[in-house]
């Protein structure tokens, strides 16, 4: 499996590039890679390009819900694996993704939604995939994809262009960004987090009373 150099953990990139000019590149490479664990996930599914095939071989999914579960990923490989098994391929043409790539995109989306959209909108992240997005009927604009990466990127770009406001969930062990959609300000990303925090508050009150 070929892994792009930029996917190698940062401290090793320099020595990896040095192997390109080394007299014994294979030996040098073996030395470096022996300590470099790159966590990657592969799949063997076919790539579909035609709209009819995409519709036939995939199931509709809620991209906002998907982005929420994407925000919950951390460096635990099992979480990333479950995410990919639940939601599907990462990219259309490549059959693998590293955990580092997932977390890099997660960091960039978070920064764009919560801090400043400038870096995002001026980078390749805001490129639309080369697919027909205009339609003669409602919805006039659509991007059909079975790639999680594209769905997350397009959804986030549209949110940024609409200047949607996001806030961070108030549950300390959640803290994922969620859209502010109504005037009544919500503090939690989901009913689940709101409920969990209210249970915790009442437990604290009981503990205080009895203590
Ligand atoms: Zn939450």
mmCIF file of C-alpha atoms and ligand atoms in Angstrom:
data_model
loop_
_atom_site.group_PDB
_atom_site.id
_atom_site.type_symbol
_atom_site.label_atom_id
_atom_site.label_comp_id
_atom_site.label_asym_id
_atom_site.label_seq_id
_atom_site.Cartn_x
_atom_site.Cartn_y
_atom_site.Cartn_z
ATOM 1 C CA UNK A 1 0.000 0.000 0.000
ATOM 2 C CA UNK A 2 1.411 3.415 -0.954
ATOM 3 C CA UNK A 3 0.911 6.112 1.661
ATOM 4 C CA UNK A 4 1.487 9.764 0.715
ATOM 5 C CA UNK A 5 4.441 11.295 2.585
ATOM 6 C CA UNK A 6 2.184 13.901 4.180
ATOM 7 C CA UNK A 7 0.303 11.093 5.960
ATOM 8 C CA UNK A 8 3.412 10.040 7.859
ATOM 9 C CA UNK A 9 3.591 11.421 11.427
ATOM 10 C CA UNK A 10 5.377 14.778 11.286
ATOM 11 C CA UNK A 11 8.547 13.881 13.192
ATOM 12 C CA UNK A 12 9.349 11.212 10.585
ATOM 13 C CA UNK A 13 8.701 13.166 7.402
ATOM 14 C CA UNK A 14 12.195 14.636 7.228
ATOM 15 C CA UNK A 15 13.981 11.306 7.492
ATOM 16 C CA UNK A 16 11.530 9.775 5.043
ATOM 17 C CA UNK A 17 12.345 12.426 2.447
ATOM 18 C CA UNK A 18 16.034 11.863 3.120
ATOM 19 C CA UNK A 19 15.675 8.226 2.041
ATOM 20 C CA UNK A 20 14.863 9.394 -1.496
ATOM 21 C CA UNK A 21 18.485 10.506 -1.913
ATOM 22 C CA UNK A 22 19.959 7.716 0.216
ATOM 23 C CA UNK A 23 22.297 5.125 -1.288
ATOM 24 C CA UNK A 24 20.270 2.335 0.291
ATOM 25 C CA UNK A 25 16.718 3.674 0.263
ATOM 26 C CA UNK A 26 15.059 0.374 1.194
ATOM 27 C CA UNK A 27 17.196 -0.138 4.271
ATOM 28 C CA UNK A 28 16.733 3.475 5.401
ATOM 29 C CA UNK A 29 13.009 3.219 4.835
ATOM 30 C CA UNK A 30 12.781 -0.018 6.800
ATOM 31 C CA UNK A 31 14.565 1.630 9.719
ATOM 32 C CA UNK A 32 12.130 4.502 9.849
ATOM 33 C CA UNK A 33 8.931 2.606 9.235
ATOM 34 C CA UNK A 34 9.669 0.014 11.910
ATOM 35 C CA UNK A 35 8.646 2.580 14.557
ATOM 36 C CA UNK A 36 5.980 4.310 12.518
ATOM 37 C CA UNK A 37 2.531 2.925 13.023
ATOM 38 C CA UNK A 38 0.180 4.337 10.419
ATOM 39 C CA UNK A 39 -3.414 3.482 11.156
ATOM 40 C CA UNK A 40 -5.311 3.151 7.889
ATOM 41 C CA UNK A 41 -8.616 1.620 6.809
ATOM 42 C CA UNK A 42 -9.202 -0.017 3.442
ATOM 43 C CA UNK A 43 -12.245 -1.230 1.555
ATOM 44 C CA UNK A 44 -12.816 -3.211 -1.621
ATOM 45 C CA UNK A 45 -16.016 -1.611 -2.894
ATOM 46 C CA UNK A 46 -16.362 -0.493 -6.488
ATOM 47 C CA UNK A 47 -16.425 3.233 -7.265
ATOM 48 C CA UNK A 48 -19.612 4.449 -8.911
ATOM 49 C CA UNK A 49 -19.564 7.622 -10.976
ATOM 50 C CA UNK A 50 -22.859 7.615 -12.898
ATOM 51 C CA UNK A 51 -25.746 9.197 -11.068
ATOM 52 C CA UNK A 52 -27.985 6.198 -11.741
ATOM 53 C CA UNK A 53 -25.385 3.825 -10.246
ATOM 54 C CA UNK A 54 -24.838 6.022 -7.191
ATOM 55 C CA UNK A 55 -28.572 5.983 -6.539
ATOM 56 C CA UNK A 56 -28.826 2.231 -7.171
ATOM 57 C CA UNK A 57 -25.884 1.130 -5.006
ATOM 58 C CA UNK A 58 -26.121 3.471 -2.030
ATOM 59 C CA UNK A 59 -28.702 4.425 0.577
ATOM 60 C CA UNK A 60 -29.748 8.007 1.426
ATOM 61 C CA UNK A 61 -28.155 9.344 4.605
ATOM 62 C CA UNK A 62 -28.504 12.483 6.689
ATOM 63 C CA UNK A 63 -25.279 14.420 6.128
ATOM 64 C CA UNK A 64 -25.767 16.538 9.281
ATOM 65 C CA UNK A 65 -26.073 13.453 11.434
ATOM 66 C CA UNK A 66 -22.998 12.048 9.703
ATOM 67 C CA UNK A 67 -20.990 15.190 10.404
ATOM 68 C CA UNK A 68 -22.044 14.958 14.075
ATOM 69 C CA UNK A 69 -20.653 11.420 14.349
ATOM 70 C CA UNK A 70 -17.567 12.572 12.449
ATOM 71 C CA UNK A 71 -16.968 15.214 15.133
ATOM 72 C CA UNK A 72 -17.042 12.466 17.764
ATOM 73 C CA UNK A 73 -13.998 10.694 16.281
ATOM 74 C CA UNK A 74 -10.712 10.755 18.176
ATOM 75 C CA UNK A 75 -7.496 8.773 17.798
ATOM 76 C CA UNK A 76 -9.204 5.484 18.763
ATOM 77 C CA UNK A 77 -9.073 3.320 15.606
ATOM 78 C CA UNK A 78 -12.195 1.357 16.540
ATOM 79 C CA UNK A 79 -14.289 4.549 16.515
ATOM 80 C CA UNK A 80 -13.026 5.465 13.037
ATOM 81 C CA UNK A 81 -13.701 1.939 11.805
ATOM 82 C CA UNK A 82 -17.265 2.022 13.154
ATOM 83 C CA UNK A 83 -17.802 5.428 11.576
ATOM 84 C CA UNK A 84 -16.678 4.183 8.144
ATOM 85 C CA UNK A 85 -18.711 0.992 8.456
ATOM 86 C CA UNK A 86 -21.799 3.016 9.375
ATOM 87 C CA UNK A 87 -21.494 5.768 6.770
ATOM 88 C CA UNK A 88 -19.456 4.387 3.877
ATOM 89 C CA UNK A 89 -16.363 5.056 1.831
ATOM 90 C CA UNK A 90 -14.150 8.046 2.545
ATOM 91 C CA UNK A 91 -13.110 8.988 -0.991
ATOM 92 C CA UNK A 92 -14.479 8.011 -4.407
ATOM 93 C CA UNK A 93 -11.325 6.733 -6.075
ATOM 94 C CA UNK A 94 -8.998 5.713 -3.306
ATOM 95 C CA UNK A 95 -9.670 2.577 -1.318
ATOM 96 C CA UNK A 96 -8.000 3.636 1.927
ATOM 97 C CA UNK A 97 -7.947 6.439 4.445
ATOM 98 C CA UNK A 98 -5.594 7.044 7.365
ATOM 99 C CA UNK A 99 -6.811 8.070 10.796
ATOM 100 C CA UNK A 100 -4.614 11.128 10.483
ATOM 101 C CA UNK A 101 -6.530 12.354 7.427
ATOM 102 C CA UNK A 102 -9.842 11.948 9.259
ATOM 103 C CA UNK A 103 -8.601 13.987 12.203
ATOM 104 C CA UNK A 104 -7.038 16.655 9.959
ATOM 105 C CA UNK A 105 -10.346 17.246 8.211
ATOM 106 C CA UNK A 106 -12.174 17.210 11.542
ATOM 107 C CA UNK A 107 -9.813 19.899 12.865
ATOM 108 C CA UNK A 108 -10.286 22.050 9.752
ATOM 109 C CA UNK A 109 -14.091 21.792 9.777
ATOM 110 C CA UNK A 110 -14.193 22.669 13.448
ATOM 111 C CA UNK A 111 -11.915 25.648 12.977
ATOM 112 C CA UNK A 112 -13.936 26.889 9.979
ATOM 113 C CA UNK A 113 -17.322 26.568 11.724
ATOM 114 C CA UNK A 114 -16.265 27.840 15.152
ATOM 115 C CA UNK A 115 -13.479 30.344 14.493
ATOM 116 C CA UNK A 116 -12.870 31.621 10.969
ATOM 117 C CA UNK A 117 -13.994 30.326 7.565
ATOM 118 C CA UNK A 118 -11.097 32.030 5.731
ATOM 119 C CA UNK A 119 -8.631 29.131 5.728
ATOM 120 C CA UNK A 120 -11.363 26.687 4.711
ATOM 121 C CA UNK A 121 -12.868 28.775 1.913
ATOM 122 C CA UNK A 122 -9.457 29.531 0.392
ATOM 123 C CA UNK A 123 -8.299 25.891 0.479
ATOM 124 C CA UNK A 124 -9.092 22.848 -1.660
ATOM 125 C CA UNK A 125 -11.589 21.808 1.013
ATOM 126 C CA UNK A 126 -14.159 24.178 -0.504
ATOM 127 C CA UNK A 127 -13.744 22.791 -4.061
ATOM 128 C CA UNK A 128 -16.935 21.276 -5.352
ATOM 129 C CA UNK A 129 -16.520 17.769 -6.735
ATOM 130 C CA UNK A 130 -16.494 17.655 -10.520
ATOM 131 C CA UNK A 131 -20.061 16.467 -10.788
ATOM 132 C CA UNK A 132 -23.186 17.884 -12.320
ATOM 133 C CA UNK A 133 -24.783 19.864 -9.510
ATOM 134 C CA UNK A 134 -27.494 21.779 -11.394
ATOM 135 C CA UNK A 135 -30.869 20.183 -11.837
ATOM 136 C CA UNK A 136 -33.879 21.207 -13.938
ATOM 137 C CA UNK A 137 -36.189 20.400 -11.033
ATOM 138 C CA UNK A 138 -36.211 21.041 -7.285
ATOM 139 C CA UNK A 139 -33.656 20.834 -5.706
ATOM 140 C CA UNK A 140 -31.932 22.933 -8.366
ATOM 141 C CA UNK A 141 -28.561 22.447 -6.745
ATOM 142 C CA UNK A 142 -27.440 19.079 -5.449
ATOM 143 C CA UNK A 143 -24.258 17.104 -5.007
ATOM 144 C CA UNK A 144 -24.776 13.360 -5.155
ATOM 145 C CA UNK A 145 -21.961 11.366 -3.591
ATOM 146 C CA UNK A 146 -21.291 8.165 -1.688
ATOM 147 C CA UNK A 147 -18.102 9.611 -0.211
ATOM 148 C CA UNK A 148 -18.140 10.776 3.412
ATOM 149 C CA UNK A 149 -15.290 13.209 2.826
ATOM 150 C CA UNK A 150 -17.116 14.951 -0.029
ATOM 151 C CA UNK A 151 -20.410 15.054 1.880
ATOM 152 C CA UNK A 152 -18.739 16.642 4.924
ATOM 153 C CA UNK A 153 -16.826 19.150 2.802
ATOM 154 C CA UNK A 154 -19.797 20.252 0.687
ATOM 155 C CA UNK A 155 -22.146 20.474 3.702
ATOM 156 C CA UNK A 156 -19.616 22.565 5.614
ATOM 157 C CA UNK A 157 -18.892 24.844 2.641
ATOM 158 C CA UNK A 158 -22.616 25.487 2.138
ATOM 159 C CA UNK A 159 -23.044 26.212 5.871
ATOM 160 C CA UNK A 160 -20.139 28.675 5.762
ATOM 161 C CA UNK A 161 -21.450 30.451 2.674
ATOM 162 C CA UNK A 162 -24.867 30.779 4.321
ATOM 163 C CA UNK A 163 -23.015 32.231 7.336
ATOM 164 C CA UNK A 164 -24.688 29.767 9.669
ATOM 165 C CA UNK A 165 -23.822 30.180 13.320
ATOM 166 C CA UNK A 166 -22.492 27.267 15.342
ATOM 167 C CA UNK A 167 -21.909 26.751 19.009
ATOM 168 C CA UNK A 168 -20.125 24.116 21.050
ATOM 169 C CA UNK A 169 -22.178 21.605 23.062
ATOM 170 C CA UNK A 170 -22.139 22.510 26.775
ATOM 171 C CA UNK A 171 -21.664 18.912 27.911
ATOM 172 C CA UNK A 172 -17.969 18.975 28.925
ATOM 173 C CA UNK A 173 -17.216 15.501 27.534
ATOM 174 C CA UNK A 174 -18.979 16.224 24.201
ATOM 175 C CA UNK A 175 -18.175 19.753 22.982
ATOM 176 C CA UNK A 176 -19.042 19.118 19.353
ATOM 177 C CA UNK A 177 -20.176 22.072 17.184
ATOM 178 C CA UNK A 178 -23.899 22.228 16.333
ATOM 179 C CA UNK A 179 -25.861 24.764 14.235
ATOM 180 C CA UNK A 180 -27.853 27.469 15.969
ATOM 181 C CA UNK A 181 -31.115 27.275 14.039
ATOM 182 C CA UNK A 182 -33.653 29.121 16.172
ATOM 183 C CA UNK A 183 -33.821 32.197 18.380
ATOM 184 C CA UNK A 184 -34.154 30.007 21.480
ATOM 185 C CA UNK A 185 -30.562 29.254 22.220
ATOM 186 C CA UNK A 186 -29.902 25.609 22.903
ATOM 187 C CA UNK A 187 -26.899 24.671 24.988
ATOM 188 C CA UNK A 188 -26.578 21.052 23.912
ATOM 189 C CA UNK A 189 -26.014 19.413 20.526
ATOM 190 C CA UNK A 190 -28.680 16.747 21.031
ATOM 191 C CA UNK A 191 -31.507 15.701 23.351
ATOM 192 C CA UNK A 192 -29.163 12.986 24.543
ATOM 193 C CA UNK A 193 -26.566 15.481 25.840
ATOM 194 C CA UNK A 194 -29.242 17.736 27.364
ATOM 195 C CA UNK A 195 -30.783 14.777 29.181
ATOM 196 C CA UNK A 196 -27.447 13.415 30.385
ATOM 197 C CA UNK A 197 -26.435 16.792 31.837
ATOM 198 C CA UNK A 198 -29.790 17.205 33.565
ATOM 199 C CA UNK A 199 -29.394 13.746 35.152
ATOM 200 C CA UNK A 200 -25.886 14.725 36.265
ATOM 201 C CA UNK A 201 -27.157 18.003 37.759
ATOM 202 C CA UNK A 202 -29.861 16.288 39.761
ATOM 203 C CA UNK A 203 -27.375 13.685 40.994
ATOM 204 C CA UNK A 204 -25.080 16.490 42.146
ATOM 205 C CA UNK A 205 -27.989 18.133 43.985
ATOM 206 C CA UNK A 206 -28.838 14.866 45.747
ATOM 207 C CA UNK A 207 -25.197 14.336 46.668
ATOM 208 C CA UNK A 208 -24.973 17.870 48.058
ATOM 209 C CA UNK A 209 -28.139 17.456 50.125
ATOM 210 C CA UNK A 210 -27.069 14.151 51.595
ATOM 211 C CA UNK A 211 -23.474 15.312 52.091
HETATM 212 ZN ZN1 LIG B 1 -23.295 17.148 22.908
#
